[in-house]
Short mmCIF file of C-alpha atoms in Angstrom, two decimals:
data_model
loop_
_atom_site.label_atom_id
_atom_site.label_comp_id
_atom_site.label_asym_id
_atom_site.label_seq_id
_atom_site.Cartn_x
_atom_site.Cartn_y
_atom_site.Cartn_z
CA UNK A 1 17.16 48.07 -47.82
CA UNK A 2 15.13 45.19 -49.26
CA UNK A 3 13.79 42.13 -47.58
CA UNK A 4 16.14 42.12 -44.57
CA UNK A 5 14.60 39.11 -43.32
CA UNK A 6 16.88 37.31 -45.04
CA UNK A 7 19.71 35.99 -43.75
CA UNK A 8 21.45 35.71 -46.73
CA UNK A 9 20.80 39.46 -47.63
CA UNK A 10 21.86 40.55 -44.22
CA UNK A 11 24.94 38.93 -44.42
CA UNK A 12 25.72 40.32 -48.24
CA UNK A 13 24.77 43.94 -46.25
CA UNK A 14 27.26 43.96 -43.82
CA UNK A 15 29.72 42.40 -46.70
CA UNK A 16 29.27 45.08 -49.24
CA UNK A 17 29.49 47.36 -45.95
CA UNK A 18 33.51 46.52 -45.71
CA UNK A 19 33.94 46.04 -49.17
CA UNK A 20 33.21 49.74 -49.93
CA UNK A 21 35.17 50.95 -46.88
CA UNK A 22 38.99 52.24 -47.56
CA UNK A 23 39.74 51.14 -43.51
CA UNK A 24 38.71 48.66 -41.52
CA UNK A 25 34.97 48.98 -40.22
CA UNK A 26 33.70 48.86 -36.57
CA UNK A 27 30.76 46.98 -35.06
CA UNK A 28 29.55 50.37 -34.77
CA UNK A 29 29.40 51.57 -37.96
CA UNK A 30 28.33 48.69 -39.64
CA UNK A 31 25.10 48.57 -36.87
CA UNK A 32 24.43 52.30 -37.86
CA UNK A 33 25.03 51.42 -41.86
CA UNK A 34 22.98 48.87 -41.85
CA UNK A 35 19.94 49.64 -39.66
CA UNK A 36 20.42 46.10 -38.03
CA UNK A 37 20.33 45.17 -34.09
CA UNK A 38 23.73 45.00 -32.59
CA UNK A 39 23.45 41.68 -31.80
CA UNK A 40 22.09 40.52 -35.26
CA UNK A 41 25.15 42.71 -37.15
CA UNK A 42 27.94 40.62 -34.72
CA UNK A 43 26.52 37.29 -35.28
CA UNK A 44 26.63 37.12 -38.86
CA UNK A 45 29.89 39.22 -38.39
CA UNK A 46 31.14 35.87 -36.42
CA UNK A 47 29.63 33.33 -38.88
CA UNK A 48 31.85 35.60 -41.86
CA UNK A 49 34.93 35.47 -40.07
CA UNK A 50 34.30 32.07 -39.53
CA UNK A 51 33.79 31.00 -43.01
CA UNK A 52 37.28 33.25 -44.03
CA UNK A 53 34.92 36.20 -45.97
CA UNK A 54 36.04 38.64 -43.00
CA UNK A 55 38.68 39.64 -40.83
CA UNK A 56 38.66 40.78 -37.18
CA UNK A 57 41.69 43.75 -36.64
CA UNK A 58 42.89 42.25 -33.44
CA UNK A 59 43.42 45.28 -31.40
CA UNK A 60 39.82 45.75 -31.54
CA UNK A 61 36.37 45.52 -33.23
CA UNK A 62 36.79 46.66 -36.77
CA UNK A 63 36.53 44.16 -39.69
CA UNK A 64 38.60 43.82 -43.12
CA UNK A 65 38.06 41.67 -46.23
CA UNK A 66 39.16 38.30 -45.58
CA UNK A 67 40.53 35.82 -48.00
CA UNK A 68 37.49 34.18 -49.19
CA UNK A 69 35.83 37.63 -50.17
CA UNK A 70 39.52 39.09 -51.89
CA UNK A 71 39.66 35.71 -54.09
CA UNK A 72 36.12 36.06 -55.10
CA UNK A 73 36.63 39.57 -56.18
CA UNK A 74 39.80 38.66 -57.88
CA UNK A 75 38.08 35.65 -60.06
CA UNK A 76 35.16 38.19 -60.76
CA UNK A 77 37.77 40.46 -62.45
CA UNK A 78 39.46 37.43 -63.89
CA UNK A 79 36.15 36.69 -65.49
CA UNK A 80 34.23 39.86 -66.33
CA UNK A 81 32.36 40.76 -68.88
CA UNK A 82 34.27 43.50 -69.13
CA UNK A 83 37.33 41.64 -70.18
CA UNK A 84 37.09 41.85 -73.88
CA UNK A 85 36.59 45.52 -73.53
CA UNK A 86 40.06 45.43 -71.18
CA UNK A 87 41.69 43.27 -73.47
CA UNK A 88 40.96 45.30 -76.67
CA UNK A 89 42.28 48.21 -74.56
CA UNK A 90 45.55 46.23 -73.90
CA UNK A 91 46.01 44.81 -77.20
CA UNK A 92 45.86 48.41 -78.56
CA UNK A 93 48.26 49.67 -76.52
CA UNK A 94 50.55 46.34 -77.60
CA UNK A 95 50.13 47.58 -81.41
CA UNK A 96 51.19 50.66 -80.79
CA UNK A 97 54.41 50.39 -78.46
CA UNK A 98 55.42 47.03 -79.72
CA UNK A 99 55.74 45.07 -76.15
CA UNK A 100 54.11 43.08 -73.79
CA UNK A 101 51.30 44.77 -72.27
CA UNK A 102 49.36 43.39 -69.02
CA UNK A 103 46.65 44.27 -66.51
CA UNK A 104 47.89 43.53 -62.62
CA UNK A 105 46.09 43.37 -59.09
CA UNK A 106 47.36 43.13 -55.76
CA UNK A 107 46.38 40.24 -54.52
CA UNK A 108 47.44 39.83 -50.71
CA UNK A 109 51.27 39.51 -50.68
CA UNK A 110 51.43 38.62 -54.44
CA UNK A 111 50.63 40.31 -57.82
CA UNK A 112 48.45 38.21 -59.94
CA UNK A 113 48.17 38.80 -63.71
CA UNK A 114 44.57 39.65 -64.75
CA UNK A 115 44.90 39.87 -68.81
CA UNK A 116 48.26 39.70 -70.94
CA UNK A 117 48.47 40.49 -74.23
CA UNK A 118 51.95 39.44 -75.99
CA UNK A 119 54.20 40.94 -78.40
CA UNK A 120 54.80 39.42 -81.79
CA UNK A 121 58.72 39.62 -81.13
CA UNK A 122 59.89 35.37 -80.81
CA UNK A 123 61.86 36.98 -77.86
CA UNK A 124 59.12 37.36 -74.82
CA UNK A 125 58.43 36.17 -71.12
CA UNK A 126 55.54 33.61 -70.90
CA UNK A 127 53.39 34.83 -67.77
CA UNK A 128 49.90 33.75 -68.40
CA UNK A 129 46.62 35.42 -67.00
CA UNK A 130 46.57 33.85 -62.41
CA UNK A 131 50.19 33.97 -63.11
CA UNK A 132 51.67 35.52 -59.92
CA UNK A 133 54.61 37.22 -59.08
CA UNK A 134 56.34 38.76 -55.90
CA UNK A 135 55.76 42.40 -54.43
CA UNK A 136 59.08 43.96 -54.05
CA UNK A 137 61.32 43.45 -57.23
CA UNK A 138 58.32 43.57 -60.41
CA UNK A 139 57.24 47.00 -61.47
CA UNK A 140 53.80 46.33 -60.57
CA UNK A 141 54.38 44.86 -57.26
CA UNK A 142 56.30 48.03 -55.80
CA UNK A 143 53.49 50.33 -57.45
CA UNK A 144 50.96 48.54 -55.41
CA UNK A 145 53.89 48.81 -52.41
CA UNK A 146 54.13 52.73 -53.02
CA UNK A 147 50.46 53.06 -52.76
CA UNK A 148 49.76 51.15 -49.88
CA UNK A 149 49.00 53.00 -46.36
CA UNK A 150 52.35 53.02 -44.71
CA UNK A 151 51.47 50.71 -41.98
CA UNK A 152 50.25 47.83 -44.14
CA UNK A 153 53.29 47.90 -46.30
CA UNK A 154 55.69 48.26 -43.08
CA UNK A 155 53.95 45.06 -41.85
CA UNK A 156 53.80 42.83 -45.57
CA UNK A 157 57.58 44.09 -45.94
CA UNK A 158 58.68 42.64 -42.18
CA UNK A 159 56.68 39.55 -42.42
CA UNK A 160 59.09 37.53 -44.36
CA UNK A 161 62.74 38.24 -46.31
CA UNK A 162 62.69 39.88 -49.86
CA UNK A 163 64.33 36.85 -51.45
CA UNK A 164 66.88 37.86 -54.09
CA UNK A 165 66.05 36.54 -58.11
CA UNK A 166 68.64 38.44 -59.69
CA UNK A 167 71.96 40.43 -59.07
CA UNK A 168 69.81 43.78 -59.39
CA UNK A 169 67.01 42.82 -56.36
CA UNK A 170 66.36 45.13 -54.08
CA UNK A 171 66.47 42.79 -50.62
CA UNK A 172 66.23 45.69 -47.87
CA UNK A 173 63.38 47.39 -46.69
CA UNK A 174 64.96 50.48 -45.62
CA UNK A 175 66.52 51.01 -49.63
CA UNK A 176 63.08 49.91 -51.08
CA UNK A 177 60.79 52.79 -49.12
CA UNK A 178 62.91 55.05 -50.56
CA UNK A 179 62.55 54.07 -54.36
CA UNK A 180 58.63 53.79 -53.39
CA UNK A 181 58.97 57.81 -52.57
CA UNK A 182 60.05 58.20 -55.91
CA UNK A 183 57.60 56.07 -57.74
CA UNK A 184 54.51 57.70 -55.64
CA UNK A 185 56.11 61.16 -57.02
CA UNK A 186 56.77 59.76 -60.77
CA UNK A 187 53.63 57.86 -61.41
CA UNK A 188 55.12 55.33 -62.51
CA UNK A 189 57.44 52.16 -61.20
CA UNK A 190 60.19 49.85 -62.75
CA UNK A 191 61.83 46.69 -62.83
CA UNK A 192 65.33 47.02 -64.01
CA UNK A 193 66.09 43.52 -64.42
CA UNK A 194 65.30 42.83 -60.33
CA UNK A 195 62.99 39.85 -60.86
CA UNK A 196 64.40 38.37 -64.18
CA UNK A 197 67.51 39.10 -65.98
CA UNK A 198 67.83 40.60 -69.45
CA UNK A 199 63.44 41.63 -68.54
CA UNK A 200 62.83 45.11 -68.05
CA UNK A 201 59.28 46.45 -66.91
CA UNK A 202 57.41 49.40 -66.45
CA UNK A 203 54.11 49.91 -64.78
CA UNK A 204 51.28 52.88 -64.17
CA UNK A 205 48.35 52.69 -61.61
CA UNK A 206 44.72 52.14 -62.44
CA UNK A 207 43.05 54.76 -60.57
CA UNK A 208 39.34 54.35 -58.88
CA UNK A 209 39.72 58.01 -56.80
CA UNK A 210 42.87 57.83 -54.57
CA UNK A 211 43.04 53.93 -55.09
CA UNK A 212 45.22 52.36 -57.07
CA UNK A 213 43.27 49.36 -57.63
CA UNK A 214 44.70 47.66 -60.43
CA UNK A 215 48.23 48.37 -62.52
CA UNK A 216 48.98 48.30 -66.35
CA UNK A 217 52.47 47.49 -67.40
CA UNK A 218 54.88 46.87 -70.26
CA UNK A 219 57.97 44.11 -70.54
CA UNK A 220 60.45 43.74 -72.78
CA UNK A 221 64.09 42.52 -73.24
CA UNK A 222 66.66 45.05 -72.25
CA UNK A 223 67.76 44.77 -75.61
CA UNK A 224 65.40 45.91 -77.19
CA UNK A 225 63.43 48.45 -74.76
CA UNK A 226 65.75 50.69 -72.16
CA UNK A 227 64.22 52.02 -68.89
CA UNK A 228 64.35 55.05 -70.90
CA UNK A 229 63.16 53.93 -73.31
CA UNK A 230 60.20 52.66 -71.48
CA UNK A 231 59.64 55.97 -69.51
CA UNK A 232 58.85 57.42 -73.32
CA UNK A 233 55.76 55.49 -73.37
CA UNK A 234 54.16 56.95 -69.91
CA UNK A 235 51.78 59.26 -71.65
CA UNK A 236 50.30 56.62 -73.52
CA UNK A 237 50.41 54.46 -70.50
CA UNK A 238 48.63 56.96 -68.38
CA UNK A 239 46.05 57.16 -71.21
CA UNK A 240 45.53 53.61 -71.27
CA UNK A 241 45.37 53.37 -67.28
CA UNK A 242 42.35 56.00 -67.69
CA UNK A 243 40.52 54.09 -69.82
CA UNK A 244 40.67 50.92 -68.18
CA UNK A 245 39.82 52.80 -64.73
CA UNK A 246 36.43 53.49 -66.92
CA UNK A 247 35.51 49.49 -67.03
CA UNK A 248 36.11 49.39 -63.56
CA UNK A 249 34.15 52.46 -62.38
CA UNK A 250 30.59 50.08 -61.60
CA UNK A 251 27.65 51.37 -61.93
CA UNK A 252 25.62 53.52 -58.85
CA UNK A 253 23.30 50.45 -58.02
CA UNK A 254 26.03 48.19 -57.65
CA UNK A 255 28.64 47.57 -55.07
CA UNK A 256 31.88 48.00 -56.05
CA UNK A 257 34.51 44.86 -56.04
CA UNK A 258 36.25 44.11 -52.63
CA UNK A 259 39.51 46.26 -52.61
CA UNK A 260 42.88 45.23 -50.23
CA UNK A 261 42.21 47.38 -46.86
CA UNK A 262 45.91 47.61 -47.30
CA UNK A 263 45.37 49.90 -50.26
CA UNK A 264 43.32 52.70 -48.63
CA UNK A 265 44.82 55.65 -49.55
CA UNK A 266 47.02 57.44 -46.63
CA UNK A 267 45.76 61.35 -46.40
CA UNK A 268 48.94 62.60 -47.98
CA UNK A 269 50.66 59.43 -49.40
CA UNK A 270 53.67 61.62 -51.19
CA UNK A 271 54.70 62.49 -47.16
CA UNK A 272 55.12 58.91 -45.53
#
């Protein structure tokens, strides 16, 4: 490590420290990671929790991304340089299948939209990049749901009702694990018309190892594009999930973005 005299430095250590981690972090293993005194490591661990960059588990000393860290990686992915390269990716995949085409991240109890790139059909759904939408009825939203260690999705899922948007929502928790079995063992997820009417959606993880840290997806009007229909194009979703994985895979040297501790992968997520 380089010039650990700095506080600043120190405190972007023990930051890059949880950011890498798929669970929650100890006081422990960050003092061993980062060759700091105890004492040192848990007051700049305060001063982050303080300022909303960490959080403190509170049945006992381990540490999470906190909100301030998760929005700054989300605007760095909003704003990458990568994003062209993303975009042509997307807009590719838009020539070819005809839709809507989109690039999604969880982003705490919300999906927010990353890159868009929209049909040339007059018939579409306007949902600009920072738009958000809700977990449990858009195809992205239950793909980031079905890949979500068991006891982070138990607790998003019981924190407040599923509101319903359309006659097709799926407002119990109990009916919704069960579809998220299915979608862990497809690959894929869909929104048959749950979130808006006459819209249907389907969406493919972005993989960084067992993380799904980031979904593609296609929308169209049910008349034109059938679930079916949509299920056609998973091959050439797939392909275009790999090759967006590849701007996200950063470099050796560099940290990678803060991920969702809720999205640490469980050791055999097709057996919840």
């Amino acid at each position: 490590m380089k010039d650990e005299s700095s506080a600043a430095l120190r405190a972007l250590t023990l930051l890059e420290q949880v950011a890498r981690s798929e669970t929650p972090v100890s006081l422990a293993a960050l003092t061993e990671a980062t060759g700091l005194p105890k004492p040192s490591v848990l007051r700049i661990l305060s001063r982050l929790v303080d300022a909303g960059m960490l959080l403190r588990e509170p049945a006992g000393k381990s540490y999470i991304s906190g909100p301030r860290l998760s929005a700054l990686a989300r605007d760095t992915l909003l704003n990458s340089p990568l994003r062209a390269e993303r975009h042509r990716i997307l807009d590719s995949l838009v020539d070819e299948i005809g839709e809507t085409c989109n690039c999604t991240m969880l982003d705490g109890d919300e999906v927010i939209y990353l890159d868009r790139v929209e049909t040339a059909w007059p018939l579409r759904v306007n949902l600009q990049p920072g738009s958000r939408v809700p977990l449990h009825c858009s195809a992205s939203g239950k793909l980031f749901l079905a890949h979500m260690r068991r006891e982070a999705r138990a607790r998003l899922l019981a924190a407040a009702p599923l509101p319903r948007y359309t006659p097709n929502t799926q407002c119990e928790a109990a009916a919704l694990e069960h579809e998220l079995q299915a979608i862990r063992k497809e690959g894929a997820s869909f929104d048959r018309e749950e979130f808006l009417l006459g819209i249907v959606c389907m969406a493919v993880p972005i993989m960084q190892g067992r993380r799904a840290i980031a979904a593609v997806a296609l929308h169209a009007p049910v008349a034109r594009l059938s679930i079916d229909g949509a299920r056609a194009w998973l091959p050439r979703m797939q392909e275009a999930a790999r090759a967006l994985a590849g701007t996200y895979e950063a470099p050796a040297q560099e940290a990678e973005p803060a991920m969702d501790p809720a999205m640490a992968p469980e050791t055999d997520p097709a057996t919840d």
